Amino acid sequence: MNNSIVSRSIITTVFIFVCVYLSAAQESVERYKHPLDPLNARELQTVRSVLEEEGKVESKRIENHEVAFGMIFLHEPHKEEVLQYKEGEEFTRQAFASVYDYPNNKLYEAIIDLNTEQLVSYKHIPGKQPVGTFEMDSIATEIARADPEMQEALKRRGVPIDSVEFSGNYAADLSINGKGNREEIVSASFKDSRVGIRGLYAHIDLTDRKVLKIVDEGEGFSEKSDLKYFDPDSLESTLEPMKPVIIDQPYGMNYKIRGHQVISPYWKFRYGIHNREGLVIYDVQYFDPFQKNWRKIMYRGSIAEMIVNYGSPELDEASNNYFDQGEFRFFQEKNRPLNAGADAPENATYIDAWVHDDKANPVKIDSAVAIFEGYGGALWRHGKVGRRATDLSIKYYIKAGNYDYGFEWIFKEDGTIQVNNELQGIVHIHSVDRQDDRSYPEDEHYNGAPYGVTVHPNVEANNHQHWHVWRLDLDVDGINNTVEEKNNIAVPPGPKNPYRNAVVAQTDVFENEHDAMRDSHAPSSRRWRIMNDDKEGGKYGHHPGYVLVPKKGTVPLAREGSSLSNRAKVLWHHLWVTPYERDEMYPAGMYPPSDQQFAGLPEWTKNNRNIRDEDIVVWYVMGKSHIVRPEDWPIMNHASMSFKLTPWAFFESNPVWGKPPVHEKIIESMRD
C-alpha cells in the first residue's frame, strides 16, 4: 500500500479517536456539578453583568480599556462545606474579581454570588497594583517614544526611533514615583531582531503618563543586528522525519471522567483551570487494596507562584524578576491548544477550558487539558518475574512571554504522585559589545566568567534562575497532620556502631512555623514526611504518611537587598509549613506588582503558629539555575524539574505486589 495512504489512514484514525473522547468528556463536564468546578463561560459573563448592574463599572469604560479585570476565578467555598458536600446537594457558588480603574489607579476586589447573581462585596484595596495583562500598559511605548531625552539618547547612538519598540518590567520595589502609581522600567529593542539597546532605560509613571527618569549607563553596543529570532510561522524542516510511534488503547481507558473528576481503579481526583494558578488538583484519594476503601491524601495542590530572575548587572535585568503567575496570571487570556502527539500522546483525552481577557470576556482554550495513561516502566521485578506500570497523567501548558511551561501530575499505581515541571521556549537575550566568547570586555564578566553565552555576534543569552513554588494542602488520612524531617546519618563509632557501618534515618518533628523553615540537603537525602498522628497504619505501629521527596536544593543567587530578595523572600527556604487559612494562597503576596517587601509567607509566619497535629499547608520551593548553552538557541529543548509525594507507612505493605501480568487471556477477557 502507498505510504501516503497509510499515513493518511493513521492520521484519520487518531483524529476520530481524539474527537470521540473529547466529545464524551465535554458531555461529562456538563452533566456533573461540584462546588470546586472552575467558572464556566456563563459565570464569567455574570461577573461583569452584575458589576455593571450595580454601577461599579461602566461598559463604555471597559471597552475603552479604562477599567480592566485583572483576575476572575472561583471564590472557593469554605473547606468544611466542601468536605461535607454530598452529590446533588445545593452549594455555595461565588466568583472573585479584581477590578482596576486605570486612570485613577484604584484597585477593587469583588465577590459575586453566582446562584443569586448578586454582589456580595466590593472593596477598595489601597496601595496595591493589579495582577493581569492590560491593554493600557502599552501607553508606555507612546510615552517613551515622545520623550525628548529618550529621543536624544537614541540619536546619539545612531538609532532611528521608528526602528525600535519598547517593553517594560513593573518597577515594584524599585519604584521612584513615591505615590503608589503604576510604574514600569522600560527599555528599547530593535523591532526585527528583538535585540535591546544597551544601557538606556526609562522609569515611566503609567498613571500620570510621564517619564520620571531616563537612566543612561553609557553608549554600549546599539547597532542593528541580523539576528533571526525564532519564528514559528516560517519554520523549515531540515532533518529526515522519524517513523511515528503511535500510542493507542484498543480496549479502552482504565479511567473515566465525571465532570471535573477523574476516576481510575487506583486513583480519583478533581481538577480545574484557575485564572491565576492554571491547573489545580483537588480531593486526591487512593483506593487501599488492604482496607478496601478510598483514603484521602490531598485536599488541594497547585503551583502558587512562578518567578524567573535574571543575572546580568544592568537596571533592566535587576528589575527583570518575572512573577509569571503573580504579575501576569500565567498570560491565560488567549486560545493556545495543546499539540496532540507532541505536548501529550495521541491516546489522551483532550478537554477544553475557559479563561478570560481584561474585559471579562470568556476565552475558550481548545484542548487545554490532556488526561492520559502511559507506560511507567517496570512497576516491580525480580529475576524472571515483573509487572508493567501504567501511569495516569493530567497535563496543562502555559506560554509566559518567551518561555513555555508544562505542568504534569502523574499518579502511579503504587501510590506515588510525581509532579513534573517542563521548561521550554526561547531564552532571553540582550546586546553586548563582544562578537564571541573568546574574550570579554571588562563590564561583561566577573573573574573571567560572563553573565551569559554568545548566541550571535553582539547578542548574549543571559544567565537566570527559574522558581516554582507549590502549595500542597495535604490531608493524609484526615485533616489534621504533622510534619517530620528525616535525615540519613552515619551512627558515631562506639558501642552502638562497633563496625562503623551503621546507618539510621534521624527524625525531627516540627512544632511551629519557624521549625519548618527548612532547606534541602543532598548528603543526608533530607525529606519531609506528612503524617497523621491520630492513626496507625498497618500492623507495626507506624503513623500513615506521605513523604515529600525534593530535588537538588538550588538556592537564590541574587544577594540580600536585591529586588528579588525584597519581593520573593519565600525563595530563601525550600520548605515552609503553615496552618491552613482560607486566604493564605500566594507565597509572595496577592499583588506582587506592588511596591512592597516581604509579603506572603514571610509575613504570615511571623507569629510562629503551631503546626503540629493541625490542618496544615506544605509549601515547596523548587528552583533551577539556567546557565545558558549554545544548544539552547534559537529554541531550547525540553528541560524539567520535578518532585514526588511517596507513601511511607500509608500502606501496611506493597499495595501492588498482587497485580497480575497482562497476557492474552486477560486481553481476551477485556474484549468481552
XYZ file of C-alpha atoms in Angstrom:
672
model
C 0.000 0.000 0.000
C 1.171 3.529 -0.754
C 2.936 5.079 2.296
C 0.995 8.337 1.929
C -2.293 6.397 2.076
C -1.119 4.582 5.229
C -0.106 7.906 6.795
C -3.455 9.496 5.993
C -5.227 6.456 7.430
C -3.282 6.684 10.677
C -3.896 10.422 10.989
C -7.619 9.978 10.292
C -7.892 7.209 12.891
C -6.114 9.291 15.546
C -8.260 12.344 14.726
C -11.515 10.363 15.077
C -10.206 8.759 18.273
C -9.418 12.138 19.845
C -12.706 13.722 18.728
C -14.821 10.886 20.173
C -13.177 11.125 23.591
C -13.210 14.928 23.574
C -16.943 14.939 22.814
C -17.631 12.447 25.590
C -15.509 14.453 28.012
C -17.364 17.701 27.273
C -20.727 15.991 27.806
C -19.422 14.670 31.118
C -18.341 18.145 32.242
C -21.854 19.500 31.638
C -23.588 16.642 33.438
C -21.811 16.592 36.790
C -21.573 19.625 39.089
C -19.398 20.188 42.160
C -18.502 23.131 44.462
C -14.904 23.149 43.198
C -15.665 23.201 39.468
C -13.943 26.125 37.707
C -16.014 29.027 36.405
C -17.689 28.394 33.065
C -18.334 30.915 30.281
C -21.768 31.946 31.543
C -20.442 32.539 35.053
C -17.574 34.674 33.761
C -20.105 36.795 31.872
C -22.257 37.061 35.001
C -19.408 38.704 36.902
C -19.259 41.663 34.534
C -23.042 41.989 34.157
C -23.608 42.068 37.930
C -20.933 44.739 38.434
C -22.427 46.799 35.618
C -25.939 46.495 37.069
C -24.646 47.562 40.482
C -22.998 50.632 38.959
C -19.483 49.558 39.958
C -18.205 49.501 36.383
C -19.379 51.048 33.109
C -19.425 49.164 29.832
C -18.023 52.133 27.911
C -15.017 52.446 30.236
C -14.354 48.723 29.982
C -14.417 48.800 26.193
C -12.079 51.834 26.241
C -9.676 49.885 28.499
C -10.077 52.422 31.306
C -11.392 49.702 33.607
C -9.841 46.247 33.415
C -10.477 42.863 35.018
C -7.185 41.510 36.299
C -8.436 38.213 37.713
C -11.729 36.372 37.821
C -11.811 32.972 39.449
C -13.882 30.725 41.675
C -14.136 32.023 45.227
C -13.883 28.553 46.667
C -16.322 27.607 49.430
C -15.010 27.080 52.930
C -13.163 23.810 53.221
C -15.625 22.497 55.803
C -18.515 22.995 53.384
C -16.727 21.170 50.571
C -15.785 18.221 52.781
C -19.408 17.826 53.935
C -20.871 18.150 50.432
C -22.935 15.251 49.057
C -23.584 14.869 45.340
C -26.819 16.533 44.263
C -26.966 18.992 47.184
C -27.092 22.764 46.762
C -23.793 24.541 47.361
C -22.272 27.994 47.645
C -21.160 29.358 44.285
C -19.221 32.633 44.247
C -16.723 34.372 41.980
C -13.812 36.604 42.963
C -12.940 39.525 40.672
C -10.070 42.006 40.757
C -11.064 45.262 39.033
C -8.609 48.040 38.181
C -9.588 51.635 37.419
C -6.571 52.508 35.276
C -6.753 56.339 35.015
C -7.476 56.697 38.747
C -5.028 53.973 39.835
C -7.575 52.288 42.090
C -7.840 48.555 42.668
C -11.021 46.857 43.858
C -11.960 43.331 44.889
C -15.454 41.991 44.311
C -17.291 38.859 45.435
C -20.317 37.889 43.313
C -22.912 35.292 44.314
C -23.427 33.269 41.150
C -26.524 31.464 42.444
C -28.453 34.714 43.047
C -26.427 36.888 40.641
C -25.970 39.444 43.412
C -22.962 41.475 44.539
C -21.756 40.250 47.945
C -18.938 42.742 48.492
C -16.937 45.407 46.677
C -13.960 46.996 48.403
C -11.064 49.285 47.540
C -7.570 47.807 48.037
C -5.286 50.806 48.660
C -1.599 50.860 47.757
C -1.635 47.763 45.550
C -1.152 47.178 41.838
C -3.284 44.611 39.999
C -2.355 41.206 38.627
C -3.012 40.714 34.927
C -2.128 41.771 31.399
C -3.664 45.086 30.382
C -4.041 46.764 27.020
C -3.469 50.159 28.646
C 0.086 49.224 29.668
C 1.017 49.760 26.017
C 0.921 53.520 26.643
C 4.477 53.112 27.937
C 5.587 52.906 24.305
C 3.879 56.186 23.409
C 5.294 57.942 26.477
C 8.850 56.726 25.863
C 8.745 57.433 22.134
C 7.569 61.033 22.719
C 10.154 61.850 25.388
C 12.822 64.331 24.132
C 15.562 62.896 26.367
C 14.886 59.371 25.108
C 14.885 60.623 21.532
C 18.213 62.374 22.061
C 19.794 59.319 23.723
C 18.788 57.124 20.793
C 20.018 59.724 18.317
C 23.445 59.773 19.978
C 23.580 56.028 19.431
C 22.582 56.416 15.780
C 19.314 54.555 16.339
C 16.213 55.838 14.470
C 13.367 55.970 16.958
C 10.952 54.363 14.489
C 13.193 51.271 14.330
C 12.646 50.317 17.976
C 9.865 49.045 20.190
C 9.587 49.483 23.952
C 8.793 46.988 26.678
C 8.981 47.166 30.418
C 9.041 45.446 33.787
C 6.962 46.511 36.755
C 9.135 48.754 38.910
C 7.643 47.336 42.135
C 10.152 47.955 44.962
C 12.430 49.841 42.526
C 9.690 52.415 42.000
C 10.663 56.098 42.263
C 7.273 57.820 41.794
C 6.615 57.920 45.548
C 2.843 57.945 45.110
C 1.987 54.297 44.583
C 1.302 54.899 40.900
C 1.625 52.199 38.269
C 5.242 52.330 37.123
C 7.441 50.426 34.690
C 11.148 50.361 33.922
C 11.192 50.464 30.139
C 13.888 49.644 27.596
C 14.076 49.721 23.793
C 14.888 46.946 21.348
C 15.045 46.671 17.570
C 11.719 45.584 16.100
C 13.050 42.979 13.687
C 15.633 41.193 15.857
C 14.364 41.978 19.393
C 17.948 42.817 20.394
C 17.956 45.507 23.074
C 19.564 48.950 23.055
C 22.149 48.568 25.770
C 22.387 50.864 28.776
C 19.310 53.018 28.142
C 16.240 52.772 30.371
C 13.313 54.894 31.495
C 11.213 54.963 34.667
C 7.701 55.646 33.367
C 4.713 56.588 35.500
C 1.785 54.982 33.674
C -0.777 56.672 35.900
C 0.430 60.241 35.336
C 1.639 59.311 31.836
C 5.110 60.761 32.057
C 8.772 59.833 32.119
C 10.115 60.117 35.643
C 13.756 59.499 34.843
C 15.994 58.450 31.965
C 18.838 56.176 33.025
C 21.712 56.273 30.510
C 24.511 53.943 31.600
C 26.697 54.691 28.612
C 26.784 54.017 24.932
C 27.212 50.254 24.694
C 26.580 48.249 21.557
C 23.480 49.642 19.839
C 23.846 48.618 16.228
C 21.196 46.805 14.270
C 21.653 43.039 14.314
C 20.888 40.497 11.606
C 19.814 38.009 14.262
C 16.942 35.819 13.096
C 14.650 35.443 16.092
C 12.670 32.208 16.232
C 9.523 32.499 14.129
C 7.107 29.537 14.286
C 5.346 30.740 11.125
C 8.442 30.361 8.965
C 9.811 27.056 10.230
C 11.565 24.830 7.727
C 12.168 21.110 8.260
C 15.823 20.309 7.549
C 16.074 16.846 9.142
C 14.777 13.486 7.954
C 11.427 12.564 9.575
C 11.271 9.730 12.106
C 8.873 6.819 11.787
C 5.933 7.682 14.064
C 5.292 5.905 17.352
C 1.505 5.851 17.714
C 0.093 5.191 21.180
C -3.302 3.501 21.131
C -5.608 1.778 23.643
C -7.828 -0.514 21.556
C -9.544 -1.955 24.652
C -10.313 1.428 26.187
C -9.016 3.546 29.032
C -8.636 2.445 32.641
C -10.122 5.745 33.817
C -13.378 7.600 33.411
C -14.195 11.299 33.652
C -17.271 12.552 35.526
C -17.446 16.296 35.128
C -14.137 17.531 36.535
C -13.417 14.296 38.385
C -11.084 11.574 37.104
C -11.561 8.048 38.481
C -9.360 5.011 37.897
C -9.067 1.665 39.733
C -6.329 3.193 41.905
C -6.979 6.945 41.982
C -9.651 9.565 41.980
C -9.156 13.318 41.936
C -10.737 16.529 40.717
C -9.161 19.204 38.540
C -9.838 22.731 37.343
C -8.205 25.516 35.344
C -7.812 28.536 37.600
C -7.466 32.004 36.068
C -4.373 32.715 38.160
C -2.887 29.338 39.107
C -3.545 27.312 35.981
C -4.045 23.602 36.673
C -5.340 22.880 40.193
C -5.763 19.350 41.573
C -8.362 18.693 44.278
C -9.514 15.878 46.556
C -6.872 13.264 45.755
C -7.744 9.777 47.033
C -6.250 6.294 46.602
C -8.126 3.003 46.806
C -6.429 0.915 49.500
C -6.415 -2.775 48.442
C -5.988 -3.899 52.061
C -8.683 -1.760 53.702
C -10.917 -1.876 50.591
C -11.769 1.828 50.794
C -10.808 5.221 49.382
C -8.292 7.124 51.512
C -7.653 10.859 51.364
C -4.203 12.244 50.595
C -4.559 15.857 49.437
C -7.347 18.439 49.520
C -5.781 20.889 47.041
C -2.499 21.208 45.152
C -1.262 23.843 42.706
C 1.670 25.977 41.718
C 1.182 29.136 43.791
C 3.915 31.304 42.279
C 6.412 31.122 39.426
C 9.350 33.508 39.167
C 12.265 33.985 36.763
C 15.118 36.275 37.840
C 17.924 37.366 35.526
C 21.580 37.727 36.407
C 23.186 40.470 34.319
C 24.227 43.660 36.192
C 22.079 46.246 34.418
C 18.978 48.041 35.643
C 16.589 46.302 33.260
C 17.920 42.887 34.297
C 17.796 43.816 38.003
C 14.090 44.565 37.544
C 13.674 41.521 35.309
C 12.061 39.390 38.025
C 9.108 37.917 36.188
C 6.364 36.774 38.536
C 4.636 34.920 35.721
C 1.728 33.982 37.931
C 1.674 36.835 40.461
C 2.074 39.593 37.866
C 0.512 38.130 34.731
C -1.720 35.224 35.929
C 0.163 32.926 33.554
C -0.899 35.003 30.497
C -4.086 32.937 30.355
C -6.107 35.129 28.024
C -5.611 33.513 24.611
C -6.559 30.235 22.976
C -3.416 28.088 22.947
C -4.461 24.448 22.475
C -2.190 21.504 23.172
C -0.471 19.821 20.242
C -1.769 16.251 20.116
C 1.118 13.824 19.782
C 3.737 16.360 20.945
C 2.531 18.025 24.146
C 0.653 14.866 25.091
C 0.208 11.465 23.406
C -2.432 10.556 20.847
C -4.355 8.417 23.342
C -5.039 11.402 25.609
C -8.478 12.785 26.346
C -8.275 16.473 25.422
C -10.597 18.810 27.314
C -11.387 22.493 26.755
C -11.202 25.177 29.444
C -12.466 28.727 29.963
C -10.343 31.724 30.905
C -10.981 35.455 30.430
C -9.482 38.625 28.943
C -9.168 42.021 30.641
C -12.738 42.930 29.599
C -14.106 39.875 31.437
C -14.959 38.232 28.131
C -14.823 34.424 28.297
C -11.998 32.932 26.232
C -12.159 29.262 25.315
C -8.928 27.275 25.238
C -9.459 24.315 22.937
C -7.836 21.081 24.106
C -6.420 22.875 27.153
C -6.016 19.824 29.377
C -4.764 16.355 28.484
C -5.597 13.276 30.563
C -3.870 10.084 29.547
C -2.281 6.799 30.535
C 1.247 5.808 29.675
C 3.952 3.240 30.107
C 5.572 3.774 33.506
C 8.421 1.280 33.201
C 8.652 -1.754 35.441
C 6.311 -1.489 38.427
C 8.390 -4.145 40.156
C 10.536 -7.074 39.057
C 12.722 -9.860 40.438
C 14.501 -12.482 38.386
C 12.137 -13.653 35.671
C 9.065 -12.033 37.180
C 7.972 -8.428 36.645
C 4.934 -6.218 36.291
C 4.345 -3.315 33.968
C 3.444 0.074 35.457
C 0.675 2.174 33.930
C 0.783 5.849 34.903
C -2.220 8.167 34.915
C -1.355 11.769 33.959
C -3.027 15.140 33.677
C -1.175 17.949 31.890
C -1.505 21.664 31.135
C 0.717 24.174 29.322
C 1.036 27.938 29.509
C 3.050 30.405 27.410
C 4.681 33.118 29.509
C 6.412 35.605 27.239
C 9.429 33.903 25.715
C 9.023 30.707 27.775
C 6.562 27.816 27.701
C 5.845 25.768 30.809
C 4.168 22.397 31.188
C 2.693 21.101 34.426
C 2.026 17.384 34.683
C 0.684 15.435 37.640
C 1.489 11.720 37.356
C -0.435 9.286 39.535
C 1.368 5.975 39.847
C -0.197 2.651 40.740
C 1.935 2.229 43.864
C 0.507 5.388 45.455
C 3.294 7.751 44.359
C 2.435 11.176 42.958
C 5.065 12.790 40.738
C 4.802 16.417 39.645
C 6.786 17.310 36.524
C 7.536 20.887 35.536
C 8.620 21.371 31.917
C 10.602 24.424 30.786
C 10.787 25.213 27.087
C 10.724 28.155 24.713
C 13.227 30.879 23.827
C 15.957 32.129 26.141
C 16.095 35.824 26.983
C 18.666 37.868 25.021
C 20.294 41.292 25.184
C 23.085 43.139 23.386
C 26.765 43.023 24.342
C 29.948 44.529 22.922
C 31.688 41.233 22.184
C 31.417 39.220 18.969
C 32.103 35.826 20.547
C 33.226 34.167 23.805
C 36.980 34.139 23.158
C 37.405 37.201 25.368
C 35.174 39.569 27.324
C 35.097 43.361 27.739
C 35.621 44.440 31.354
C 31.928 45.097 32.051
C 30.772 41.766 30.610
C 32.387 39.329 33.033
C 33.240 38.650 36.659
C 36.627 36.981 37.256
C 36.625 35.811 33.646
C 33.115 34.333 33.778
C 30.493 36.037 31.571
C 26.882 36.750 32.530
C 25.639 34.567 29.684
C 26.649 32.899 26.436
C 27.049 34.442 22.995
C 24.428 33.072 20.593
C 25.081 35.589 17.776
C 27.647 38.351 17.289
C 26.879 41.034 19.904
C 23.973 39.039 21.329
C 24.082 37.280 24.686
C 21.548 34.881 26.182
C 21.941 35.687 29.838
C 22.019 33.509 32.921
C 18.871 33.240 35.005
C 17.005 31.140 37.553
C 13.557 29.539 37.485
C 11.451 29.173 40.639
C 8.272 27.178 41.075
C 6.533 27.435 44.458
C 3.982 24.709 45.131
C 1.136 24.944 47.628
C 0.118 21.474 48.859
C -2.858 21.246 51.213
C -2.215 17.664 52.263
C -4.845 15.851 54.341
C -3.219 12.452 54.808
C -5.905 10.132 56.187
C -7.648 13.141 57.684
C -7.495 16.903 58.078
C -5.031 17.212 60.960
C -1.443 16.298 60.094
C 2.098 16.660 61.448
C 5.380 17.104 59.557
C 8.661 15.433 60.441
C 12.072 15.722 58.814
C 14.189 12.674 58.025
C 17.973 12.809 57.530
C 20.139 9.773 56.837
C 23.139 9.803 59.147
C 26.090 7.564 59.983
C 25.991 6.381 63.599
C 29.095 7.593 65.501
C 31.716 4.890 66.172
C 31.237 3.237 69.558
C 29.121 0.606 71.277
C 26.150 1.457 69.025
C 28.342 1.067 65.918
C 31.322 -1.192 66.675
C 31.982 -1.982 62.989
C 31.448 1.608 61.812
C 28.811 0.661 59.234
C 25.520 1.559 60.910
C 23.092 3.981 59.260
C 19.836 5.432 60.600
C 17.245 7.947 59.465
C 17.235 10.651 62.140
C 13.748 12.077 62.658
C 12.752 15.510 63.973
C 9.158 16.702 64.343
C 8.210 20.308 63.561
C 6.212 22.044 66.278
C 5.799 25.505 64.769
C 6.269 27.503 61.571
C 9.844 28.549 62.327
C 10.877 24.921 62.896
C 9.623 24.140 59.404
C 11.607 26.806 57.517
C 13.975 24.223 56.093
C 16.292 23.644 53.137
C 17.149 20.623 51.042
C 20.307 18.728 51.987
C 21.564 16.195 49.458
C 24.250 14.476 51.638
C 21.588 13.289 54.108
C 18.866 12.704 51.475
C 16.709 15.056 53.503
C 12.970 14.616 53.003
C 9.820 15.626 54.819
C 7.050 13.283 55.934
C 3.483 14.483 56.349
C 1.676 12.068 58.661
C -1.490 11.560 60.668
C -0.560 11.300 64.346
C -4.048 10.170 65.297
C -3.927 6.919 63.330
C -1.709 3.884 62.967
C -1.125 2.385 59.537
C -0.805 -1.381 59.326
C 0.427 -3.815 61.937
C 3.663 -2.261 63.149
C 2.732 0.964 64.875
C 3.614 3.463 62.158
C 1.558 6.570 61.594
C 0.284 6.724 57.982
C 2.141 9.334 55.965
C 3.427 10.684 52.687
C 6.994 11.838 52.082
C 7.803 14.940 50.066
C 10.940 13.938 48.152
C 12.695 17.124 46.981
C 15.138 17.517 44.148
C 18.522 19.226 44.374
C 18.413 22.337 46.506
C 19.008 25.237 44.130
C 19.350 28.482 46.104
C 18.738 32.102 45.028
C 21.903 33.697 43.671
C 20.546 37.235 43.946
C 22.010 38.887 47.035
C 20.182 40.131 50.109
C 18.866 43.602 49.390
C 18.191 42.805 45.744
C 14.749 43.353 44.298
C 14.273 39.591 44.221
C 15.018 39.202 47.935
C 12.627 42.048 48.766
C 9.775 40.724 46.665
C 10.268 36.943 46.870
C 11.717 36.135 50.275
C 9.794 32.873 50.066
C 12.606 31.581 47.810
C 15.111 31.663 50.661
C 13.814 28.348 52.059
C 12.834 25.184 50.211
C 10.159 24.195 52.721
C 7.561 26.178 54.623
C 4.629 24.790 56.615
C 1.688 26.888 57.773
C -1.647 26.207 59.436
C -4.468 26.259 56.910
C -6.019 29.686 56.366
C -8.513 30.173 53.555
C -6.996 33.449 52.322
C -3.302 32.490 52.554
C -2.918 31.402 48.954
C 0.012 33.213 47.327
C 3.507 32.953 48.877
C 4.778 36.319 47.569
C 1.515 38.091 48.362
C -1.719 38.687 46.486
C -0.317 41.562 44.380
C 3.426 41.200 43.568
C 3.473 44.112 41.045
C 3.084 46.473 44.020
C 5.804 48.461 45.749
C 6.053 46.086 48.720
C 8.545 43.937 50.585
C 8.397 40.535 52.307
C 4.726 39.889 51.503
C 3.129 36.470 51.744
C 4.832 33.651 53.632
C 7.470 35.833 55.370
C 4.644 37.971 56.771
C 2.279 35.121 57.668
C 4.906 33.118 59.553
C 5.982 35.976 61.854
C 3.596 34.743 64.543
C 5.240 31.300 64.543
C 1.938 29.448 64.737
C 1.578 25.852 65.865
C 1.644 23.289 63.057
C 1.682 20.006 64.964
C -1.493 17.954 64.633
C -3.199 20.785 62.749
C -4.828 21.302 59.368
C -1.621 22.348 57.587
C -0.390 23.518 54.207
C 3.034 22.490 52.881
C 4.866 24.907 50.562
C 7.687 23.512 48.458
C 10.119 25.796 46.609
C 11.828 24.228 43.611
C 14.464 26.004 41.544
C 16.717 25.602 38.534
C 19.713 27.746 37.584
C 19.866 28.100 33.824
C 23.409 28.844 32.699
C 22.617 29.052 29.010
C 24.325 26.762 26.472
C 24.801 27.443 22.758
C 22.462 24.496 22.133
C 19.641 26.428 23.815
C 19.430 28.741 20.792
C 17.338 29.549 18.735
C 14.850 27.481 20.713
C 15.650 25.357 23.733
C 14.795 21.700 24.013
C 12.863 20.128 26.850
C 14.191 20.810 30.357
C 12.458 19.817 33.559
C 12.395 19.701 37.322
C 10.146 17.582 39.498
C 9.281 16.350 42.967
C 7.464 13.342 44.399
C 4.960 12.562 47.106
C 5.614 8.958 48.120
C 3.683 6.812 50.624
C 5.595 5.993 53.818
C 3.638 3.637 56.094
C 0.444 4.738 54.380
C 0.006 1.053 53.486
C 0.840 -1.980 55.575
C 2.951 -3.362 52.718
C 3.444 -3.001 48.951
C -0.062 -2.198 47.634
C 0.587 -3.534 44.123
C 2.599 -6.715 44.653
C -0.544 -8.672 43.734
C -1.022 -7.002 40.346
C -1.480 -9.665 37.638
C 0.535 -9.744 34.427
C -1.051 -8.616 31.183
C -1.247 -11.592 28.817
C -3.502 -12.927 26.110
C -6.122 -14.394 28.457
C -6.611 -11.042 30.163
C -6.773 -9.258 26.830
C -9.412 -11.754 25.684
C -11.478 -11.053 28.822
C -11.195 -7.323 28.157
C -12.716 -7.874 24.743
C -15.766 -9.377 26.466
